[in-house]
Short mmCIF file of N, CA, C and O in Angstrom, two decimals:
data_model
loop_
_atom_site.label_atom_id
_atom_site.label_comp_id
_atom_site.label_asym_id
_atom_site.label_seq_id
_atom_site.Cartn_x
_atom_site.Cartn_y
_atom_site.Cartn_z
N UNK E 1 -5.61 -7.38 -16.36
CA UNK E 1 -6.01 -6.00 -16.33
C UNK E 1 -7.52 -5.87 -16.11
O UNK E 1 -7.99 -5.06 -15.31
N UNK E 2 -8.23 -6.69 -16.84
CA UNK E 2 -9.88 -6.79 -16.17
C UNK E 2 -10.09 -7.14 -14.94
O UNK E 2 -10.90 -6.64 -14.16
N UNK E 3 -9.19 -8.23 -14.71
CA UNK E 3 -9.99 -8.40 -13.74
C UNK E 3 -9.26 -7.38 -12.21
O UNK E 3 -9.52 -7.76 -11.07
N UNK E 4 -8.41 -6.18 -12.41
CA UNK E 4 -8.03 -5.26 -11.64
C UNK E 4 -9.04 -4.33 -11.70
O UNK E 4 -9.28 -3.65 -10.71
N UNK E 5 -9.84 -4.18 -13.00
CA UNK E 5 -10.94 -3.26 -13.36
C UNK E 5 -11.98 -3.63 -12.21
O UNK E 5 -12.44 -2.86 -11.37
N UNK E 6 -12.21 -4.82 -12.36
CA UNK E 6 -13.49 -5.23 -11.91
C UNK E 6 -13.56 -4.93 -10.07
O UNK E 6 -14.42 -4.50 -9.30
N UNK E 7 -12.06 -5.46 -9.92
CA UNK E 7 -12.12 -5.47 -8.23
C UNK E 7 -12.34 -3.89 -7.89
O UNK E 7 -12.99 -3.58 -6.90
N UNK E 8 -11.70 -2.76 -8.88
CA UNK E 8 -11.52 -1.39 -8.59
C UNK E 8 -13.15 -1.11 -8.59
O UNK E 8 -13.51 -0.23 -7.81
N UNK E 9 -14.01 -1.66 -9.24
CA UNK E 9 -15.18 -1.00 -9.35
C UNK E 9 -16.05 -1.80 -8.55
O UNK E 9 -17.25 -1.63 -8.80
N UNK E 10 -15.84 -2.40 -7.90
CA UNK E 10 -16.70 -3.21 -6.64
C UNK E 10 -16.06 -2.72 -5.16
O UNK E 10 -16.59 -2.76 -4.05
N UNK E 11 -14.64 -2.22 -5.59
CA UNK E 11 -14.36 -1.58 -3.97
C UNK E 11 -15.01 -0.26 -3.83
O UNK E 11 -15.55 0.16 -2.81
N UNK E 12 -14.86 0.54 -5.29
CA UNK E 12 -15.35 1.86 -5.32
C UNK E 12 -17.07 1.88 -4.72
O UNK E 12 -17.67 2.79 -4.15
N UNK E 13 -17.53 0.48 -5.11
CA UNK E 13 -19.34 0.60 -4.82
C UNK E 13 -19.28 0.15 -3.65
O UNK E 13 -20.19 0.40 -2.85
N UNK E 14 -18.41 -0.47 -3.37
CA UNK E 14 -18.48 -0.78 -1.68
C UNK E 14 -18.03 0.37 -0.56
O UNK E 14 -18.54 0.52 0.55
N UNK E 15 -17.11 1.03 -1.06
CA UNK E 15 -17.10 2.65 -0.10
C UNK E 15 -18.03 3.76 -0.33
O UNK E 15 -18.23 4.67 0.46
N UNK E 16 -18.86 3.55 -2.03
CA UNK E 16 -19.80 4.51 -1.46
C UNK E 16 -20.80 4.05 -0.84
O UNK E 16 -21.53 4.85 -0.26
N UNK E 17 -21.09 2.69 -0.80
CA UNK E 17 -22.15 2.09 0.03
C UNK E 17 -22.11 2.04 1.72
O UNK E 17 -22.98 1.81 2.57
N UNK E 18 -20.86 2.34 1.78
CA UNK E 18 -20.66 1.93 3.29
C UNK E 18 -20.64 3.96 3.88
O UNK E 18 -20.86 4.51 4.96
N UNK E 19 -20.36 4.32 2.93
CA UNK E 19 -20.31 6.16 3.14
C UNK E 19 -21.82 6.57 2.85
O UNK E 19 -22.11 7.77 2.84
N UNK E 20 -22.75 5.63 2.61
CA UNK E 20 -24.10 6.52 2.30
C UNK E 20 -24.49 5.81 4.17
O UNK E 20 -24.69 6.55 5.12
N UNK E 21 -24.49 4.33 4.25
CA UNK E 21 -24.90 4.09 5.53
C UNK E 21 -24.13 4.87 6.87
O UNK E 21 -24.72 4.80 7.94
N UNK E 22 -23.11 5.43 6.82
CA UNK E 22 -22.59 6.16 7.67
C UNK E 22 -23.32 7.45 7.84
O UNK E 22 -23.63 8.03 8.88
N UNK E 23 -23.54 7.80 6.48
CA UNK E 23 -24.09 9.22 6.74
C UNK E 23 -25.65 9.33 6.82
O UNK E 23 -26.23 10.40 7.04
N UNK E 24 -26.29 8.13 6.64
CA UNK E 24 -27.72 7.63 7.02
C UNK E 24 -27.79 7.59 8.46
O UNK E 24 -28.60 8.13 9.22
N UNK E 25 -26.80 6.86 8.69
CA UNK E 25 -26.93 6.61 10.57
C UNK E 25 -26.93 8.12 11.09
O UNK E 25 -27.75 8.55 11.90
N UNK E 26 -26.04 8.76 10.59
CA UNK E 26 -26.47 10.01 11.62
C UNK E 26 -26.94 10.80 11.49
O UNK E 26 -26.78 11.86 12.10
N UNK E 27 -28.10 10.44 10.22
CA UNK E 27 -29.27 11.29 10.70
C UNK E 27 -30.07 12.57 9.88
O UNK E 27 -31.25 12.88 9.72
N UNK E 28 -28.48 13.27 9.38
CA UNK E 28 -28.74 14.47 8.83
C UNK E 28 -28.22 13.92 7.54
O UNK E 28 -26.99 13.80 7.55
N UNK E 29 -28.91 13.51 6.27
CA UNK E 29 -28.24 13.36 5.19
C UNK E 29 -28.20 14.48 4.39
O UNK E 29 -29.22 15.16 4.55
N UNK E 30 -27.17 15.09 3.35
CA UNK E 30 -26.52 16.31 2.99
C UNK E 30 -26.04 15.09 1.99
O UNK E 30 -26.15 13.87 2.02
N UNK E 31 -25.56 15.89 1.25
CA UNK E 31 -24.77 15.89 -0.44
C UNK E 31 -23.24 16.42 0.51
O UNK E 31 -22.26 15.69 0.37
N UNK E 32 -23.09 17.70 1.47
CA UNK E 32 -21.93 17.47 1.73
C UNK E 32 -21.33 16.85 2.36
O UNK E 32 -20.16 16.58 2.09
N UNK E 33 -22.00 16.38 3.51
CA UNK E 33 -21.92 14.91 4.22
C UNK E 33 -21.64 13.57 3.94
O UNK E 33 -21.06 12.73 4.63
N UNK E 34 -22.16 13.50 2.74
CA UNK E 34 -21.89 12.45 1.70
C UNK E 34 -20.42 12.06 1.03
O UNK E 34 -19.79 11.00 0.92
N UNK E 35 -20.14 13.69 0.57
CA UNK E 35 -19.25 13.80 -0.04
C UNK E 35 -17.71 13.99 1.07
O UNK E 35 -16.54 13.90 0.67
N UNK E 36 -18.15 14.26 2.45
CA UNK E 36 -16.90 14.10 2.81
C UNK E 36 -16.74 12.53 3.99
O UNK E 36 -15.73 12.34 4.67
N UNK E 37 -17.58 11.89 3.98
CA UNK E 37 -17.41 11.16 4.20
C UNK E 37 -16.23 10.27 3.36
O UNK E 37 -15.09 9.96 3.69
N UNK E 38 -17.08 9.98 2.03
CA UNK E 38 -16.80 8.99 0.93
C UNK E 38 -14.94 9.44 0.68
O UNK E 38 -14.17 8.68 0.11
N UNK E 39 -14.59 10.60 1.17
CA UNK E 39 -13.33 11.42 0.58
C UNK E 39 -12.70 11.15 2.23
O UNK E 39 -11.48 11.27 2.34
N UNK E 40 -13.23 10.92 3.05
CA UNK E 40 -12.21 10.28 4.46
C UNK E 40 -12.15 8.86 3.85
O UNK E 40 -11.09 8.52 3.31
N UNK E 41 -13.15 8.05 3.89
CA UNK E 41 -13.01 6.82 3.51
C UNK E 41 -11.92 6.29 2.38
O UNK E 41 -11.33 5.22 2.55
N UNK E 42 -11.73 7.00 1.38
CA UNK E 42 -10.97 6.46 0.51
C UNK E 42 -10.03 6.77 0.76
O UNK E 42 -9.21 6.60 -0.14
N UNK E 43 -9.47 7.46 2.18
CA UNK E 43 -7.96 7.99 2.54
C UNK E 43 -7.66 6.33 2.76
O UNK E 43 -6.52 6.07 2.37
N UNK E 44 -8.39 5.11 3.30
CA UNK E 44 -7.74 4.28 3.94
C UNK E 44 -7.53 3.30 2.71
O UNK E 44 -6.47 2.73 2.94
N UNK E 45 -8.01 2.87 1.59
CA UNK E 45 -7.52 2.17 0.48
C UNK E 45 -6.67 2.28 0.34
O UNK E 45 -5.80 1.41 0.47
N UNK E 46 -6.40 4.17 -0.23
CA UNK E 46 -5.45 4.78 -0.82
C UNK E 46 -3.96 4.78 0.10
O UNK E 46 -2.88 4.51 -0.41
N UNK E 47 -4.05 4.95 0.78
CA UNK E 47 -2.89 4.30 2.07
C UNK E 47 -2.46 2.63 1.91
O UNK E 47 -1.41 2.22 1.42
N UNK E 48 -3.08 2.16 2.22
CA UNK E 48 -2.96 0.99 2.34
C UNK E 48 -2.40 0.34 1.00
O UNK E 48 -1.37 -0.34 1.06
N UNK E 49 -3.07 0.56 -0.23
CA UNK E 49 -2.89 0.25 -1.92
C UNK E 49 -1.50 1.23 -1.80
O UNK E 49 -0.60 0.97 -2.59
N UNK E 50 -1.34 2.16 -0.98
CA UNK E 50 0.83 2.55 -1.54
C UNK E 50 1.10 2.23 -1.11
O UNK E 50 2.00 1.75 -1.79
N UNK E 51 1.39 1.45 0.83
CA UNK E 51 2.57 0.83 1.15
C UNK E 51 2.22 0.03 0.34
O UNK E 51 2.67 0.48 -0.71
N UNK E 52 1.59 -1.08 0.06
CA UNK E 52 1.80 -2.16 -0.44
C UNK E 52 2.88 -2.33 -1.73
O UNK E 52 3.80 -3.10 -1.98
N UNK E 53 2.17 -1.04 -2.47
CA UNK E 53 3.16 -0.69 -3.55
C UNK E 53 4.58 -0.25 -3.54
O UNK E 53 5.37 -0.44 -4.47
N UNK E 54 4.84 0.37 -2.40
CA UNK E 54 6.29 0.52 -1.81
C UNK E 54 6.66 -0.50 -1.57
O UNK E 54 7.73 -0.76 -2.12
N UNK E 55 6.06 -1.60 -0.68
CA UNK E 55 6.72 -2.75 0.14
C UNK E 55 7.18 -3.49 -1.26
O UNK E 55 8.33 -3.83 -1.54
N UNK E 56 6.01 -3.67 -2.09
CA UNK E 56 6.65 -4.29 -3.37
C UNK E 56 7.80 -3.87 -4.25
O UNK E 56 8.79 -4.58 -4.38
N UNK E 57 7.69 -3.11 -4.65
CA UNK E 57 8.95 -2.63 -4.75
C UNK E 57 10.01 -2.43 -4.84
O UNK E 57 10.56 -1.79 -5.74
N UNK E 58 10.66 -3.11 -3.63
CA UNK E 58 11.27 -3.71 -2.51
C UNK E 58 12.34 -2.38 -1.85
O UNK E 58 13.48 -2.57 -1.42
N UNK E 59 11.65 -1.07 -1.91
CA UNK E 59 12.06 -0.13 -0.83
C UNK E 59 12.55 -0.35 0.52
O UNK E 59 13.39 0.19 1.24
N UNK E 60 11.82 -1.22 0.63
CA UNK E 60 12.70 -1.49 2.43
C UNK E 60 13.58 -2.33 2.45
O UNK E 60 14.17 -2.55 3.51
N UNK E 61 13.93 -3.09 1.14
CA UNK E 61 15.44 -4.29 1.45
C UNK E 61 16.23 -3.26 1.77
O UNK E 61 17.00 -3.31 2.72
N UNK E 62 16.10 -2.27 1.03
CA UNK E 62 17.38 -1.11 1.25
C UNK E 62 18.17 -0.98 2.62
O UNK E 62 19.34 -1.18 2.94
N UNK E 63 17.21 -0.62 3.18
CA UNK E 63 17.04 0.22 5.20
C UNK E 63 17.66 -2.04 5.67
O UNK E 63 18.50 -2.44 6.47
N UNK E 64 16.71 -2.89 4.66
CA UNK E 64 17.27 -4.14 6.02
C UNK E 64 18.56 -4.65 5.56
O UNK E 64 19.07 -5.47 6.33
N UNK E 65 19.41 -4.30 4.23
CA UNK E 65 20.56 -4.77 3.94
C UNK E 65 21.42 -3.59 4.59
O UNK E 65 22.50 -3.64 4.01
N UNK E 66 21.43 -2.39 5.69
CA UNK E 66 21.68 -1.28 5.25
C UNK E 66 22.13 -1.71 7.32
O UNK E 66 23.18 -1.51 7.93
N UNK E 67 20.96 -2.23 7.73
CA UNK E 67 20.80 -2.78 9.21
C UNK E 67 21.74 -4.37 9.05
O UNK E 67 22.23 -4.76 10.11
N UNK E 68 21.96 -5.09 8.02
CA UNK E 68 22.76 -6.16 8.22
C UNK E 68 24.33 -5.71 8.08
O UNK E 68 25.25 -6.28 8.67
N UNK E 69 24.49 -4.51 7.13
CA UNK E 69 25.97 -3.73 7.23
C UNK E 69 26.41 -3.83 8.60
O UNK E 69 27.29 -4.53 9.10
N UNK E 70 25.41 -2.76 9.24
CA UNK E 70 25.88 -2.25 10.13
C UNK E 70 26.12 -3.05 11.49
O UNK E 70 27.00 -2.72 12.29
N UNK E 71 25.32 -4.07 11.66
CA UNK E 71 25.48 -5.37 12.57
C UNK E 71 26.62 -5.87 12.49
O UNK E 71 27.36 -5.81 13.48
N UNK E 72 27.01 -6.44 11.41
CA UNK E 72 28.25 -7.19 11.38
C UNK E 72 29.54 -6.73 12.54
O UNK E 72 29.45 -5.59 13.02
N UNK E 73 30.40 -7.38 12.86
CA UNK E 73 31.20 -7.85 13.73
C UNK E 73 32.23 -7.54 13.27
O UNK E 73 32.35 -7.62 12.05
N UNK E 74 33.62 -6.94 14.28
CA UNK E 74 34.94 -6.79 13.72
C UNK E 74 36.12 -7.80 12.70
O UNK E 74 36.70 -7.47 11.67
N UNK E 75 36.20 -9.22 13.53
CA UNK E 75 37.08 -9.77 13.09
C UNK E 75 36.89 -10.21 11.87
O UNK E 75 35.71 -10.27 11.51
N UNK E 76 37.89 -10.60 10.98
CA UNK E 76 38.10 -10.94 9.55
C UNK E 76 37.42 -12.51 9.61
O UNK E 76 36.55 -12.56 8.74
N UNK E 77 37.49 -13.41 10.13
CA UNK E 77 36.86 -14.73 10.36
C UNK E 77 35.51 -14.36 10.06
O UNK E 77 34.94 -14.61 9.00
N UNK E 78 34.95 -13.64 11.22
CA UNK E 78 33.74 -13.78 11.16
C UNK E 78 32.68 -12.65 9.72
O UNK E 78 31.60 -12.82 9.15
N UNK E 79 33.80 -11.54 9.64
CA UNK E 79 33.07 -11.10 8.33
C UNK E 79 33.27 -12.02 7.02
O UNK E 79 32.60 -11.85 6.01
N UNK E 80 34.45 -13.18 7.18
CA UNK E 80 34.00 -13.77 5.79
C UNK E 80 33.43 -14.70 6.15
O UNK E 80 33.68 -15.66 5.42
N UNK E 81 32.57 -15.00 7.16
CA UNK E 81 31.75 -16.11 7.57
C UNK E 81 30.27 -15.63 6.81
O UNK E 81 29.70 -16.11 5.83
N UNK E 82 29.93 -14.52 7.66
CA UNK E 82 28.59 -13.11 7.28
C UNK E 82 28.39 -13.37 5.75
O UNK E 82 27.37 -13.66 5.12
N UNK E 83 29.71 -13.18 5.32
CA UNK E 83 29.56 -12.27 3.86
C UNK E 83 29.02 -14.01 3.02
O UNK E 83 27.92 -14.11 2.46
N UNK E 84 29.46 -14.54 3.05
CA UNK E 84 29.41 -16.45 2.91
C UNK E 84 27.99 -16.87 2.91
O UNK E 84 27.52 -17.63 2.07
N UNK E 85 27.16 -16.20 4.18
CA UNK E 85 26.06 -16.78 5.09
C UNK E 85 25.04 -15.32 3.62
O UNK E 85 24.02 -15.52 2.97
N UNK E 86 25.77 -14.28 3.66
CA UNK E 86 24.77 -13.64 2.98
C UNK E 86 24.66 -13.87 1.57
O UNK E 86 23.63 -13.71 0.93
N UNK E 87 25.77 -14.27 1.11
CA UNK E 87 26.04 -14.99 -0.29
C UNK E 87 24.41 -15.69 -0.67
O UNK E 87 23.49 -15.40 -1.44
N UNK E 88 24.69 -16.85 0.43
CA UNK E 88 24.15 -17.72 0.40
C UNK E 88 22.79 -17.20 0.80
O UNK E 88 22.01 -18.06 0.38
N UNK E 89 22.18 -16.36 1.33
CA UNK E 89 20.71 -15.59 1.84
C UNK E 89 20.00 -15.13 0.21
O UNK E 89 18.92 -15.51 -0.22
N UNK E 90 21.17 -14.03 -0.62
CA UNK E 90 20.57 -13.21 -1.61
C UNK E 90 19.87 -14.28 -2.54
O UNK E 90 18.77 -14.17 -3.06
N UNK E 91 20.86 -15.45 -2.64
CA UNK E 91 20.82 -15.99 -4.05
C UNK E 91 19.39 -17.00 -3.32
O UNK E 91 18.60 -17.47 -4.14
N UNK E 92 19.17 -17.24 -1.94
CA UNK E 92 17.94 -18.07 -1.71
C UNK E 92 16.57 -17.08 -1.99
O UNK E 92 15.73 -17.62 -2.71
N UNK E 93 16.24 -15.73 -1.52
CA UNK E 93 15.56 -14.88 -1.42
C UNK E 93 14.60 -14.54 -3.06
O UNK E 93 15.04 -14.20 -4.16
N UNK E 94 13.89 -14.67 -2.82
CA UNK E 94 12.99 -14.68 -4.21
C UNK E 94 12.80 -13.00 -4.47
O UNK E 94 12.75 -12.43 -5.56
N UNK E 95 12.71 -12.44 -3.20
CA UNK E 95 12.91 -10.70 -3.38
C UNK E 95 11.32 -10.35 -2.87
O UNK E 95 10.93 -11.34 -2.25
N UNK E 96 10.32 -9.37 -2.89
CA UNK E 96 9.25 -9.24 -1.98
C UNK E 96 8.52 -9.76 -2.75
O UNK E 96 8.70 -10.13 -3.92
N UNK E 97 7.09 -9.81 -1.63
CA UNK E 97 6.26 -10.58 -1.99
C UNK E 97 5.31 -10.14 -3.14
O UNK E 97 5.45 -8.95 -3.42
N UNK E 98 4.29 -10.86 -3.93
CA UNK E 98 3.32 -9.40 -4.41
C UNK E 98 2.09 -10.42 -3.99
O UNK E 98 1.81 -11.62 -3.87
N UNK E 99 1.40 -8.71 -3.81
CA UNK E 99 -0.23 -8.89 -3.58
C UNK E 99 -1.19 -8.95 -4.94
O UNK E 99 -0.79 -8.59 -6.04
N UNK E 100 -2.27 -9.35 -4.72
CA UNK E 100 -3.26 -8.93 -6.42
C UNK E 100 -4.08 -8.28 -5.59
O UNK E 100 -4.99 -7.77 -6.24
N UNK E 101 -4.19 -8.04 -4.23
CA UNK E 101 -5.13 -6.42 -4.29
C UNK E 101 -4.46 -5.01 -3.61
O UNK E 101 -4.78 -4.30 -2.66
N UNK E 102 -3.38 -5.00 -4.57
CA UNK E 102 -2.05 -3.65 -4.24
C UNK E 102 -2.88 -2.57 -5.11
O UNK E 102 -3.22 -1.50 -4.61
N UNK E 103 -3.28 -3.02 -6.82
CA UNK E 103 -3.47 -2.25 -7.76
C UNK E 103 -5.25 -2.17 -7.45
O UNK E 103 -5.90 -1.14 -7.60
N UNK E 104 -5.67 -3.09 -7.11
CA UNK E 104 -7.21 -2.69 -6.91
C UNK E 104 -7.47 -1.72 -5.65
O UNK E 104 -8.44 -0.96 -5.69
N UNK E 105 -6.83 -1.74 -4.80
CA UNK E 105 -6.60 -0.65 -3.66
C UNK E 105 -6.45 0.28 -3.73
O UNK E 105 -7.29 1.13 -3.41
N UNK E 106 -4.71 0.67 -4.42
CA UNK E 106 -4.78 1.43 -5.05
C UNK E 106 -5.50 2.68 -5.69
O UNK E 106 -5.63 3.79 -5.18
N UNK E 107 -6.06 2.14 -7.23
CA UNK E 107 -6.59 2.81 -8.12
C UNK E 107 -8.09 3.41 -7.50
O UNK E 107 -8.50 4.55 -7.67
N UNK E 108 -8.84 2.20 -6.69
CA UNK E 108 -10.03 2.74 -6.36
C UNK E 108 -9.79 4.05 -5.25
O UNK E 108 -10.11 5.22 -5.44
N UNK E 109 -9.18 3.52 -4.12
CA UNK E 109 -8.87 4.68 -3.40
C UNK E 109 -8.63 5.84 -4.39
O UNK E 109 -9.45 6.75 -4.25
N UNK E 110 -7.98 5.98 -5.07
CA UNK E 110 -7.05 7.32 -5.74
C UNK E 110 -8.66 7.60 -6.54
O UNK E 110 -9.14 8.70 -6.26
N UNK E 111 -9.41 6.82 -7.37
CA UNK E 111 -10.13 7.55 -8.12
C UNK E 111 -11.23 7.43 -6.99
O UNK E 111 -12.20 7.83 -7.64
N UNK E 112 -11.59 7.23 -6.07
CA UNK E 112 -12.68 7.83 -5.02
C UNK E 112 -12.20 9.18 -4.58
O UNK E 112 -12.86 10.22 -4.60
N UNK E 113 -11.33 9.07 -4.29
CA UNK E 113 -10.16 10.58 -3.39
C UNK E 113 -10.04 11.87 -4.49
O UNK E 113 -9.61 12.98 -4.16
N UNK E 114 -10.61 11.44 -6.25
CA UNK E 114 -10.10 12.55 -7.39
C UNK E 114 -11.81 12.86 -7.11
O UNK E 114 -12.35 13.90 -6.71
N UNK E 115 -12.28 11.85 -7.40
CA UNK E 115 -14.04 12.24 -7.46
C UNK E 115 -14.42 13.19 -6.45
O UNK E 115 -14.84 14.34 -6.60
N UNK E 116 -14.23 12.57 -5.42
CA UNK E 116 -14.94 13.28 -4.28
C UNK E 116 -14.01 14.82 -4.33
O UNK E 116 -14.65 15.86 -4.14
N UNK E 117 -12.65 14.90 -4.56
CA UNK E 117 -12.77 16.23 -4.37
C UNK E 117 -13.33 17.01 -5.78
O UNK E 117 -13.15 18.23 -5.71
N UNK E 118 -13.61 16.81 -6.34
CA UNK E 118 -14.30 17.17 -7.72
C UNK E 118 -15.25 17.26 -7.31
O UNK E 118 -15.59 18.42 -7.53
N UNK E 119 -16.19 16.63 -6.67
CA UNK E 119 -17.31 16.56 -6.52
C UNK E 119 -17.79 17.88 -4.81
O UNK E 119 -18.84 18.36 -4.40
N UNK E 120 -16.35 17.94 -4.36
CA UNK E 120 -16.83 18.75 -3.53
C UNK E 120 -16.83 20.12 -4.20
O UNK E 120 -17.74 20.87 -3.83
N UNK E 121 -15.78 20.69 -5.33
CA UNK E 121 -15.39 21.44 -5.77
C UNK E 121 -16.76 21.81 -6.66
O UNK E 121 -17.10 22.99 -6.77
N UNK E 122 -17.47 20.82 -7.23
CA UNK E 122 -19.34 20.87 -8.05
C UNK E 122 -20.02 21.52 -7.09
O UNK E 122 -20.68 22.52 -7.38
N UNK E 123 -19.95 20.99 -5.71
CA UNK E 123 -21.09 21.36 -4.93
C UNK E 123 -20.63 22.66 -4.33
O UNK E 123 -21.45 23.57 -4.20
N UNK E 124 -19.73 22.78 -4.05
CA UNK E 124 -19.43 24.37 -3.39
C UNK E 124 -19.58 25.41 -4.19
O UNK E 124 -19.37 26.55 -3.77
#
């Protein structure tokens, strides 16, 4: 759990660092400029930190056991061949993978994305 803390608060200083040089480069620096930068930027963590969290999950075995139904073949031979071959697939399959930066992605995105609109909601 710390050390999810730690990564969340080094990604968070790394998007506002990379959202102050964005809004340095062009020129006109603003507090609202700032602030909507840093609030695009954390759209892409925050994306990225939920599929991951979906993929984990394992939301999509659903849709690919759902695509192996529907593949299968008429004759009785060969569906108890399938069903045999998939027997033998489930019980090999460890189930999805996991990441350790799903929750640091995540959380920072989401609490950059609460701030900044808070923070736009201060300044307006």
């Amino acid at each position: 759990m710390k050390q999810t803390a730690v990564r969340t608060g080094w990604l968070v200083a790394a998007m506002l660092a990379v959202s102050a040089l964005i809004v340095a480069r062009q020129g006109a620096w603003s507090t609202v400029a700032f602030i909507n930068v840093s609030f695009l930027l954390s759209l892409l963590p925050l994306s990225l930190g939920g599929l991951l969290f979906v993929y984990e999950r394992g939301f999509f075995s659903g849709f690919a056991y759902g695509f192996r139904r529907l593949r299968k073949s008429g004759t009785k031979v060969e569906q108890y061949l399938e069903e045999t071959a998939a027997e033998q697939e489930t019980a090999e399959t460890l189930g999805p993978r996991r990441f350790a930066v799903t929750y640091p992605l995540l959380f920072s995105g989401l609490l950059l994305f609460l701030a900044m609109i808070a923070a736009g909601y201060a300044v307006q």
